[in-house]
JSON list of C-alpha atoms in Angstrom, two decimals:
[
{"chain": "A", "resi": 1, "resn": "UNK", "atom": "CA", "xyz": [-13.82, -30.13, -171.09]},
{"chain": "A", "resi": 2, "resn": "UNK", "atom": "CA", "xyz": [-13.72, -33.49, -169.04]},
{"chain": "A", "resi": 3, "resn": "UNK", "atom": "CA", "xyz": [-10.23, -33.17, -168.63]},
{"chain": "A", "resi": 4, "resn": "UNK", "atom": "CA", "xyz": [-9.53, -29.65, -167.44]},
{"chain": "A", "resi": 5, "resn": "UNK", "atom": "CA", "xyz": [-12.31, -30.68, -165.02]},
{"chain": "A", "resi": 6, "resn": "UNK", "atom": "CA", "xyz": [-10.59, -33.20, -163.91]},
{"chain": "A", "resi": 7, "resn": "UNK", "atom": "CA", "xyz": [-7.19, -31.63, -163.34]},
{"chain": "A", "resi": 8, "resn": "UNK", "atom": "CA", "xyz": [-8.92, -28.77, -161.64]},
{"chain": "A", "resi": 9, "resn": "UNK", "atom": "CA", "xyz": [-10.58, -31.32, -159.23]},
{"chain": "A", "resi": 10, "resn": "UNK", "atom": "CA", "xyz": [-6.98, -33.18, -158.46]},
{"chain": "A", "resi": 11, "resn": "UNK", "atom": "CA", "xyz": [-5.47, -29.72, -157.99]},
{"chain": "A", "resi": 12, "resn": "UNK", "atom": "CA", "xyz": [-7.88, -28.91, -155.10]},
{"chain": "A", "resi": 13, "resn": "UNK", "atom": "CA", "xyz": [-7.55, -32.43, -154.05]},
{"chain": "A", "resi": 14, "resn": "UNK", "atom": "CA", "xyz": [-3.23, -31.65, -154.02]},
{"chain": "A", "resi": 15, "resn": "UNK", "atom": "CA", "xyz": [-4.07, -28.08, -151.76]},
{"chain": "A", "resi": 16, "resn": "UNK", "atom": "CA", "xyz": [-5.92, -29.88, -149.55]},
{"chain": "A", "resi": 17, "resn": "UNK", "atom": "CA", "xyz": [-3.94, -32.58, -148.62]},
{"chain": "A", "resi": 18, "resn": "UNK", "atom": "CA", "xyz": [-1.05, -30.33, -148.29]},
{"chain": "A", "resi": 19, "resn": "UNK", "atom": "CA", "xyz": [-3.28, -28.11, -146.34]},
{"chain": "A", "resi": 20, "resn": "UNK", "atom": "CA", "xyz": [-3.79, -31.17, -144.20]},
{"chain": "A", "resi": 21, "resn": "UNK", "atom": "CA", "xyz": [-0.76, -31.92, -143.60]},
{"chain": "A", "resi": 22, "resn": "UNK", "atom": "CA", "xyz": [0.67, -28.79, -142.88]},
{"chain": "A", "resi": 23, "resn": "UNK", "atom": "CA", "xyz": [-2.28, -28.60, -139.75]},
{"chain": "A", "resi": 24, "resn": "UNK", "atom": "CA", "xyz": [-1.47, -32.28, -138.54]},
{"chain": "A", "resi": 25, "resn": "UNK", "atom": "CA", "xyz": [2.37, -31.34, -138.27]},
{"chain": "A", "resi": 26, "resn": "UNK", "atom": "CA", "xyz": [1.64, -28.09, -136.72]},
{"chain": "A", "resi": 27, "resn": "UNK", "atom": "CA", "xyz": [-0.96, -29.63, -133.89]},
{"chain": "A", "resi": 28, "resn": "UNK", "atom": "CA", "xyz": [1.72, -32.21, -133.33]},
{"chain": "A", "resi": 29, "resn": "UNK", "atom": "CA", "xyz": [4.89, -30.01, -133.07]},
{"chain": "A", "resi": 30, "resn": "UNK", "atom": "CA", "xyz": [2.35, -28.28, -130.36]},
{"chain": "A", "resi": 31, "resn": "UNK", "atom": "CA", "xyz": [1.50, -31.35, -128.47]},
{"chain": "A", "resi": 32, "resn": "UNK", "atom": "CA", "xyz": [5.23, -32.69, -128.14]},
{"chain": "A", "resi": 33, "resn": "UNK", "atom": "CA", "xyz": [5.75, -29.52, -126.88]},
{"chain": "A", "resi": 34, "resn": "UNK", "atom": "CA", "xyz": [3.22, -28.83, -124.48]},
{"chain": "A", "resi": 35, "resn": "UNK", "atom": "CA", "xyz": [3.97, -32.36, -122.79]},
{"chain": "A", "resi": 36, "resn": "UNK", "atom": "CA", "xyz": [7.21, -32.36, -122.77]},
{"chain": "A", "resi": 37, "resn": "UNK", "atom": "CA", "xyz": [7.80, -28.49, -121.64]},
{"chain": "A", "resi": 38, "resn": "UNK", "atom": "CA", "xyz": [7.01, -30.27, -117.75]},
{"chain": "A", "resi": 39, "resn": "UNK", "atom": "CA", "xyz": [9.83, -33.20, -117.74]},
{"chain": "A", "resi": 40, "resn": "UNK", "atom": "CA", "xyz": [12.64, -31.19, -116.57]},
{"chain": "A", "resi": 41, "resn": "UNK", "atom": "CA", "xyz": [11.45, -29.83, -113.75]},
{"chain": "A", "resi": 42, "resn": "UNK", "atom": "CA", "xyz": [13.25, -25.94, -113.54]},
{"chain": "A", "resi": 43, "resn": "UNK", "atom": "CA", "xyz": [15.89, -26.34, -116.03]},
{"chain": "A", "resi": 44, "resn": "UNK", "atom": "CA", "xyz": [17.65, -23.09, -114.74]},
{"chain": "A", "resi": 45, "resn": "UNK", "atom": "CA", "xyz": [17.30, -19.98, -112.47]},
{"chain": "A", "resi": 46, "resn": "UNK", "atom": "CA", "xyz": [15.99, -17.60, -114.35]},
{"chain": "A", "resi": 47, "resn": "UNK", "atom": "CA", "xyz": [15.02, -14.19, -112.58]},
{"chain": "A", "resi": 48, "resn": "UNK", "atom": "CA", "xyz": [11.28, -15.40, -113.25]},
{"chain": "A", "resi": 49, "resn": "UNK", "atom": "CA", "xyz": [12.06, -18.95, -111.20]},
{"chain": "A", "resi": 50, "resn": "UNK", "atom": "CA", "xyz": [13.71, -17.03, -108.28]},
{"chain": "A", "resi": 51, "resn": "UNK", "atom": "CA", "xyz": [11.28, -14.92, -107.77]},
{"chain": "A", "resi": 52, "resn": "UNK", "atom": "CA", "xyz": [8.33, -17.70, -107.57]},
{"chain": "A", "resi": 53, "resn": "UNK", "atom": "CA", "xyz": [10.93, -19.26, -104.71]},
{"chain": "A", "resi": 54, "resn": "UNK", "atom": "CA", "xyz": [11.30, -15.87, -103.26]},
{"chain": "A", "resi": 55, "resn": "UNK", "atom": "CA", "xyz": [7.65, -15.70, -103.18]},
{"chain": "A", "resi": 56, "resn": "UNK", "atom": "CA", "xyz": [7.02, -19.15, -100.94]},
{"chain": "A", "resi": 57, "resn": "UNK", "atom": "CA", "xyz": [8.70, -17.68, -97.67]},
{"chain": "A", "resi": 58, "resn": "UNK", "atom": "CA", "xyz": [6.57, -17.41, -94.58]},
{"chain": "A", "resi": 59, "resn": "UNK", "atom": "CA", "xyz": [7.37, -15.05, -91.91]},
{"chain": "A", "resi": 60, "resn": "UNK", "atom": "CA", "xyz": [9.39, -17.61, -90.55]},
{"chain": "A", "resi": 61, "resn": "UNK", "atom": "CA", "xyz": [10.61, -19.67, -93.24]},
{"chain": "A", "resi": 62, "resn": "UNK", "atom": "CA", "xyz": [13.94, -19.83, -93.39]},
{"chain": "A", "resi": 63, "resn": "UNK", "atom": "CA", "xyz": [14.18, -22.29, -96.75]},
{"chain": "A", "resi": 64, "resn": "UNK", "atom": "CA", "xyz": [11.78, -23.46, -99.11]},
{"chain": "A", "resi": 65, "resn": "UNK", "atom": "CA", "xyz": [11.02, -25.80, -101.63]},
{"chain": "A", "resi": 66, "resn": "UNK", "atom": "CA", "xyz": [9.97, -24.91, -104.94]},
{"chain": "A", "resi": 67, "resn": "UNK", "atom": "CA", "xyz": [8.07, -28.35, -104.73]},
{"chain": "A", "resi": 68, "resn": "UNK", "atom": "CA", "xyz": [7.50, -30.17, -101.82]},
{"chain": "A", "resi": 69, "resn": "UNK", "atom": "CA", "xyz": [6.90, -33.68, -103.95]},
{"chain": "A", "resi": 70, "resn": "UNK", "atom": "CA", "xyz": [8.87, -33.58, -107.51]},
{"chain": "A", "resi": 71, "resn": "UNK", "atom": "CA", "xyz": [7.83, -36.59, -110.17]},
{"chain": "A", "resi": 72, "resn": "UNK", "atom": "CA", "xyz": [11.36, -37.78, -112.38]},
{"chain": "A", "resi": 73, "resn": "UNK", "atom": "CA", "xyz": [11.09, -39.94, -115.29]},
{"chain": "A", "resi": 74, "resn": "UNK", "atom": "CA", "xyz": [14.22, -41.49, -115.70]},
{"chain": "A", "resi": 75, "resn": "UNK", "atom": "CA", "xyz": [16.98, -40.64, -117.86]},
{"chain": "A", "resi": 76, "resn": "UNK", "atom": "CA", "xyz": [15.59, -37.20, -117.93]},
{"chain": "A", "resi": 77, "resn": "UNK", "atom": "CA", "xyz": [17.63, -34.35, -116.12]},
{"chain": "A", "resi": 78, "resn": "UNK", "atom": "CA", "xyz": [15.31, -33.00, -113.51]},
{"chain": "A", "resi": 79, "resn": "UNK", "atom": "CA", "xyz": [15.83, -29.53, -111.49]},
{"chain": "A", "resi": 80, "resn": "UNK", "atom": "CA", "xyz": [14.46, -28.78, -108.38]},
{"chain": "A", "resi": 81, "resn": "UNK", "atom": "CA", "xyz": [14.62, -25.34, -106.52]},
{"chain": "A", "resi": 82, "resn": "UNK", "atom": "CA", "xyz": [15.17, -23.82, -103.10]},
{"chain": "A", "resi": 83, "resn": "UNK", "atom": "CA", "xyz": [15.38, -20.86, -101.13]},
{"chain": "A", "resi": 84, "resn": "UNK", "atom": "CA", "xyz": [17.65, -19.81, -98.21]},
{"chain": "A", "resi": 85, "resn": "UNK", "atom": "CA", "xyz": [16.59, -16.48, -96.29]},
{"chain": "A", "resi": 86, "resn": "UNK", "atom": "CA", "xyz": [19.03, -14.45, -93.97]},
{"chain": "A", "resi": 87, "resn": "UNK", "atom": "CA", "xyz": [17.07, -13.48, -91.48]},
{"chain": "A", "resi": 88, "resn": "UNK", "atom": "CA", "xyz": [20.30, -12.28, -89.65]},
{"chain": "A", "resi": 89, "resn": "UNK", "atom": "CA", "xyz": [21.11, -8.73, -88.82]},
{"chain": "A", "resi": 90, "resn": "UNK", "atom": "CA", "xyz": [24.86, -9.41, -90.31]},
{"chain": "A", "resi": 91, "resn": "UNK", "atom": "CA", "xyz": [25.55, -10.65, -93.89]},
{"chain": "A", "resi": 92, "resn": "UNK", "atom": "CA", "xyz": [26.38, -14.73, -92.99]},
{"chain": "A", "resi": 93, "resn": "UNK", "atom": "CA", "xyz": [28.31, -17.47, -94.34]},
{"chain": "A", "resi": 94, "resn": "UNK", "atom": "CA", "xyz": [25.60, -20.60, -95.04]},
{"chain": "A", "resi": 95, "resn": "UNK", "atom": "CA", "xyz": [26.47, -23.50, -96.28]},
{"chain": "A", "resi": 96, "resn": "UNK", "atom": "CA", "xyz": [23.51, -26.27, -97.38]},
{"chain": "A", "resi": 97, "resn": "UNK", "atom": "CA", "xyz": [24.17, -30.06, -98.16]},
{"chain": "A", "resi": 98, "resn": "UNK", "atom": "CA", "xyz": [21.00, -32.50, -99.84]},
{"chain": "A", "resi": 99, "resn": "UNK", "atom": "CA", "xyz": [20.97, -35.86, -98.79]},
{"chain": "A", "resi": 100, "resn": "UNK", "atom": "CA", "xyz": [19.00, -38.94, -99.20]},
{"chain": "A", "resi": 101, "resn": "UNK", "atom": "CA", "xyz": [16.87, -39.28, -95.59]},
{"chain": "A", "resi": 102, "resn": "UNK", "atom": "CA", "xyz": [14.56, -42.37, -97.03]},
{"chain": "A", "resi": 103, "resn": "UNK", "atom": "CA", "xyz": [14.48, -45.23, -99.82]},
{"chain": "A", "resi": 104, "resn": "UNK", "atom": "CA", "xyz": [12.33, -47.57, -97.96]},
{"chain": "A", "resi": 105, "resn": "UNK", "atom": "CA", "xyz": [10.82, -48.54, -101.22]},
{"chain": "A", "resi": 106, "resn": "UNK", "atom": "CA", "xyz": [13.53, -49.01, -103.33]},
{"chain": "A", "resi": 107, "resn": "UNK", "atom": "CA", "xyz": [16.10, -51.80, -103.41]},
{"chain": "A", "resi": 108, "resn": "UNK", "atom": "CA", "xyz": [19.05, -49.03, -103.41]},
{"chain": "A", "resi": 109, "resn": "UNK", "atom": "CA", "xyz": [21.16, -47.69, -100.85]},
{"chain": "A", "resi": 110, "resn": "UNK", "atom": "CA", "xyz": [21.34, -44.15, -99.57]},
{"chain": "A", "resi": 111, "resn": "UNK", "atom": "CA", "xyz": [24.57, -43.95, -101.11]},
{"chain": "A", "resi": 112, "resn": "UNK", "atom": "CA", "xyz": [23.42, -44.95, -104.61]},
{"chain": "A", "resi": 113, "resn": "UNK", "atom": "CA", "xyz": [20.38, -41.97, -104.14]},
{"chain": "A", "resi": 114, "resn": "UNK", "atom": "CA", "xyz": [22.87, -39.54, -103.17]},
{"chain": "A", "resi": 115, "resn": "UNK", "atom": "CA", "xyz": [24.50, -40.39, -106.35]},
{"chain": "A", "resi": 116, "resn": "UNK", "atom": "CA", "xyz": [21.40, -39.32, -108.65]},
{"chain": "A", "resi": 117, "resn": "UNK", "atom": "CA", "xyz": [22.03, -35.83, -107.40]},
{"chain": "A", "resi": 118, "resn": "UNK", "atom": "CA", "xyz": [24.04, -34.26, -109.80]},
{"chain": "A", "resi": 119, "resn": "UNK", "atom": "CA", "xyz": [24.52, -30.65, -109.11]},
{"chain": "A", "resi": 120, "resn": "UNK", "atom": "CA", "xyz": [23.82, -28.53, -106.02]},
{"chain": "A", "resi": 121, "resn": "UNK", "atom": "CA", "xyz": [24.33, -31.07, -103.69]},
{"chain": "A", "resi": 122, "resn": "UNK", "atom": "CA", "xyz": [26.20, -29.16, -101.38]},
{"chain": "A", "resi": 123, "resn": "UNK", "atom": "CA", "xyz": [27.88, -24.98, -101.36]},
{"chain": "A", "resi": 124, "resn": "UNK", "atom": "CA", "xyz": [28.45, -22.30, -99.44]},
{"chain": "A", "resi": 125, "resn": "UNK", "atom": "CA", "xyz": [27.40, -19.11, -100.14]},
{"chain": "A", "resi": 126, "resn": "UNK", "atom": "CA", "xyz": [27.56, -15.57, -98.37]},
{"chain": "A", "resi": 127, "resn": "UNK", "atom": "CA", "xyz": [23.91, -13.70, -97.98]},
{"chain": "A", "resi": 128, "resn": "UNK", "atom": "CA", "xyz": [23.06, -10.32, -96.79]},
{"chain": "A", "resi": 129, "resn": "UNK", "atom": "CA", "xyz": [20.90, -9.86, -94.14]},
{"chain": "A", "resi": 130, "resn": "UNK", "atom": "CA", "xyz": [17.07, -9.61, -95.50]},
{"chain": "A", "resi": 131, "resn": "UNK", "atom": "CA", "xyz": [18.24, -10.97, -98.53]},
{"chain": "A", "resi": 132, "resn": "UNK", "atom": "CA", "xyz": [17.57, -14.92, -100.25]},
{"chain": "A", "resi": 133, "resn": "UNK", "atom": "CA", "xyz": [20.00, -17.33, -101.99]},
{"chain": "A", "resi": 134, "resn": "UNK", "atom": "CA", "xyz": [18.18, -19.53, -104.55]},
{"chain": "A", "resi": 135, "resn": "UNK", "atom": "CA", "xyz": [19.70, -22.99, -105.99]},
{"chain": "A", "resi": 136, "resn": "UNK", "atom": "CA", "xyz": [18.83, -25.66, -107.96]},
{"chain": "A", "resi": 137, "resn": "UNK", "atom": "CA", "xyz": [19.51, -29.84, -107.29]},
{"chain": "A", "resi": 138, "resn": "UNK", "atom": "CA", "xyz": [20.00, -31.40, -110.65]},
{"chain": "A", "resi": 139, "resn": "UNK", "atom": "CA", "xyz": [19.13, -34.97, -110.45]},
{"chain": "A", "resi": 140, "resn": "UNK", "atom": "CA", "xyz": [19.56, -37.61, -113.27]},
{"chain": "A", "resi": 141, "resn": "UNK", "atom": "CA", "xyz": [17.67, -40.45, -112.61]},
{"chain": "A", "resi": 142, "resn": "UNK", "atom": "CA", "xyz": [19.12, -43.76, -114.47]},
{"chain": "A", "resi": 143, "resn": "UNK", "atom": "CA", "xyz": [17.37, -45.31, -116.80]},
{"chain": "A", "resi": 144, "resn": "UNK", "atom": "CA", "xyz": [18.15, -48.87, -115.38]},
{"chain": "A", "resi": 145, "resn": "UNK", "atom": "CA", "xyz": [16.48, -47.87, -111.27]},
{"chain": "A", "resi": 146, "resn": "UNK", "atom": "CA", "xyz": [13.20, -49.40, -110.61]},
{"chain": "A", "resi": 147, "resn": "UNK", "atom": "CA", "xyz": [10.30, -46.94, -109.86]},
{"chain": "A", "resi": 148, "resn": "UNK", "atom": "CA", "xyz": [10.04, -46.01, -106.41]},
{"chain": "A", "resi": 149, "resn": "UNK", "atom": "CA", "xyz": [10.07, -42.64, -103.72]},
{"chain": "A", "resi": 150, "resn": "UNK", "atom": "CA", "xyz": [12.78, -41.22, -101.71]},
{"chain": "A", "resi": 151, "resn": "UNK", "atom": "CA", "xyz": [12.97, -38.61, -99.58]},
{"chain": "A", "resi": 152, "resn": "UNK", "atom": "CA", "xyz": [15.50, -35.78, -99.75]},
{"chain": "A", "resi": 153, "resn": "UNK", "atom": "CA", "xyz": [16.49, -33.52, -97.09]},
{"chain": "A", "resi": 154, "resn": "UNK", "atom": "CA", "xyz": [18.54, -30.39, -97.23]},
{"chain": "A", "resi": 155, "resn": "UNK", "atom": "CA", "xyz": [20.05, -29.02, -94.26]},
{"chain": "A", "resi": 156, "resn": "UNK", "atom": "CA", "xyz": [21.64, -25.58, -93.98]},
{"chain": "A", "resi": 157, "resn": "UNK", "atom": "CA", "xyz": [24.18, -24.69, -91.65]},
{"chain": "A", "resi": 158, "resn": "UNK", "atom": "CA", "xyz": [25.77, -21.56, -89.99]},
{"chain": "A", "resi": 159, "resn": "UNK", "atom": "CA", "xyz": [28.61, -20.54, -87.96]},
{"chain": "A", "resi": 160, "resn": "UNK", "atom": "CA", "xyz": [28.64, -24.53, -87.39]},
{"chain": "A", "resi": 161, "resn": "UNK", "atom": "CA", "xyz": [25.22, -25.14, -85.75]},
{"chain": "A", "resi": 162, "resn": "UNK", "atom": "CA", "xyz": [21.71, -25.83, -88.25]},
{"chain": "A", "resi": 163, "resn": "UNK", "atom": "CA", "xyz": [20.09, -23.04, -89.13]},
{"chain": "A", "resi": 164, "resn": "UNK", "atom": "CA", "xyz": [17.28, -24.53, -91.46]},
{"chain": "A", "resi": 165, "resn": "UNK", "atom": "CA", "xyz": [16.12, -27.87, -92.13]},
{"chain": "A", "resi": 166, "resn": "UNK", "atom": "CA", "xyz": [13.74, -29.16, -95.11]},
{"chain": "A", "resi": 167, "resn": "UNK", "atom": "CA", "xyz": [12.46, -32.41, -96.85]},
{"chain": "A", "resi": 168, "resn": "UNK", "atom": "CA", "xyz": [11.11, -33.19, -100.39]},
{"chain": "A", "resi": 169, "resn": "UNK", "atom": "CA", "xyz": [10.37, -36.18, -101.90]},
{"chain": "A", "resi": 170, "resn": "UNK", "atom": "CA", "xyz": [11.06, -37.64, -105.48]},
{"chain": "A", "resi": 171, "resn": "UNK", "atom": "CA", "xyz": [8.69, -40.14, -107.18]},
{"chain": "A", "resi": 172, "resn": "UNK", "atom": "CA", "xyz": [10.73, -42.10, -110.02]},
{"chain": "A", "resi": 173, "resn": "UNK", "atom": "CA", "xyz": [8.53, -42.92, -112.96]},
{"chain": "A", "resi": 174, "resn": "UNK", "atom": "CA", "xyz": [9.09, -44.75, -115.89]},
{"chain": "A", "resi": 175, "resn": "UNK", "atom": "CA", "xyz": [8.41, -43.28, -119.30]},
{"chain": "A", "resi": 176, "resn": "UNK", "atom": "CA", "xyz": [5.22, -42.77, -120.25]},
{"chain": "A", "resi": 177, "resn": "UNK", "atom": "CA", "xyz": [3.54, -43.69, -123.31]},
{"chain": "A", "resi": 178, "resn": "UNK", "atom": "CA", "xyz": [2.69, -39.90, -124.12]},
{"chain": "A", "resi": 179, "resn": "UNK", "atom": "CA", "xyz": [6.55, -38.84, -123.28]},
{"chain": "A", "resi": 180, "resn": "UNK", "atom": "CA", "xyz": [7.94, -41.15, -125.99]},
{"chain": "A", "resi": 181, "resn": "UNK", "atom": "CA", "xyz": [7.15, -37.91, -128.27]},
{"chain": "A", "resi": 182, "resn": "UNK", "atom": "CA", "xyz": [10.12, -36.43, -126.70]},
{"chain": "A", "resi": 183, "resn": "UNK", "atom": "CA", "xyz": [13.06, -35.40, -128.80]},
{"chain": "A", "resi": 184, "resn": "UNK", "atom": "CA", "xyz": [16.48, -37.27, -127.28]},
{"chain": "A", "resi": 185, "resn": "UNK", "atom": "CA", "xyz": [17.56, -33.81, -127.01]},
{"chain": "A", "resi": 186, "resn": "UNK", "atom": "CA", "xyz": [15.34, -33.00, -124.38]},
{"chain": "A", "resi": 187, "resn": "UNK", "atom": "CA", "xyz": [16.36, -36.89, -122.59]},
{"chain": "A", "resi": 188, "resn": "UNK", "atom": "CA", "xyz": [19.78, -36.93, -121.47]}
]
């Protein structure tokens, strides 16, 4: 009797810890994902993403920001959106360029900022009139740059005068503690 007792008591013991486990793995799965669904800022235009930008114009905005001030931990790959309006009568040729404007607090050029912009820096593209253009600026932050804040600008042209002019700024953070349970796949 002692002994089937006892096997009955480590076989609860066995579903229980595996029971256990199964939770912890679960809640931590959830947490790595919930912290590190934010690092990438907008990893691509999806109809969902456009319209939020669409949704940010004014009466008289004529390009927006999906975020005015955009925190990148380096060696991540970072999006950031805009918007361009037509607010034309004809469809237009614009063309937009994104430049560094500010690294007072870093000990890097403009030049070597410019470089950490890795897509969207500059295009043309044709809009109708009413209609918006969205983009995204992929930056990719080394992980060798000190922590520091720049300011962006983009500046969108047409027929060869400015049509629109904007600023955001990027805040370059180091890795936190609560980021190291990041897959590599989602650090590039």
């Amino acid at each position: 009797m002692k002994k089937k007792g006892a096997v009955g008591l480590s076989m609860s013991t066995i579903v229980i810890v595996i029971i256990s486990l199964s939770v912890l793995i679960l809640g931590l799965v959830l947490t790595k994902n919930i912290m590190c669904a934010a690092m990438d800022g907008i990893g691509d235009l999806d109809d969902q993403m456009k319209n939020e930008i669409r949704s940010l114009f004014g009466a008289n905005d004529k390009l927006v920001v999906k975020e005015s001030v955009n925190e990148i931990v380096k060696g991540v790959s970072y999006g950031v959106g805009f918007g361009i309006l037509n607010q034309g009568q004809d469809s237009e040729d614009f063309s937009y360029i994104v430049k560094a404007s500010d690294v007072s607090s870093c000990s890097f050029s403009l030049a070597d900022a410019d470089d950490f912009v890795v897509l969207g820096k500059s295009s043309s593209v044709k809009i109708s009139p009413g209609d918006d253009y969205s983009g995204l600026i992929k930056f990719e932050i080394p992980k060798s740059v000190e922590s520091c804040h720049i300011r962006y600008s983009i500046e969108v042209m047409n027929e060869g005068s400015v049509y629109a002019f904007n600023e955001f700024d990027v805040e370059i953070k180091s890795k936190s503690f609560t980021q190291n349970f990041c897959w590599d796949a989602v650090l590039t």
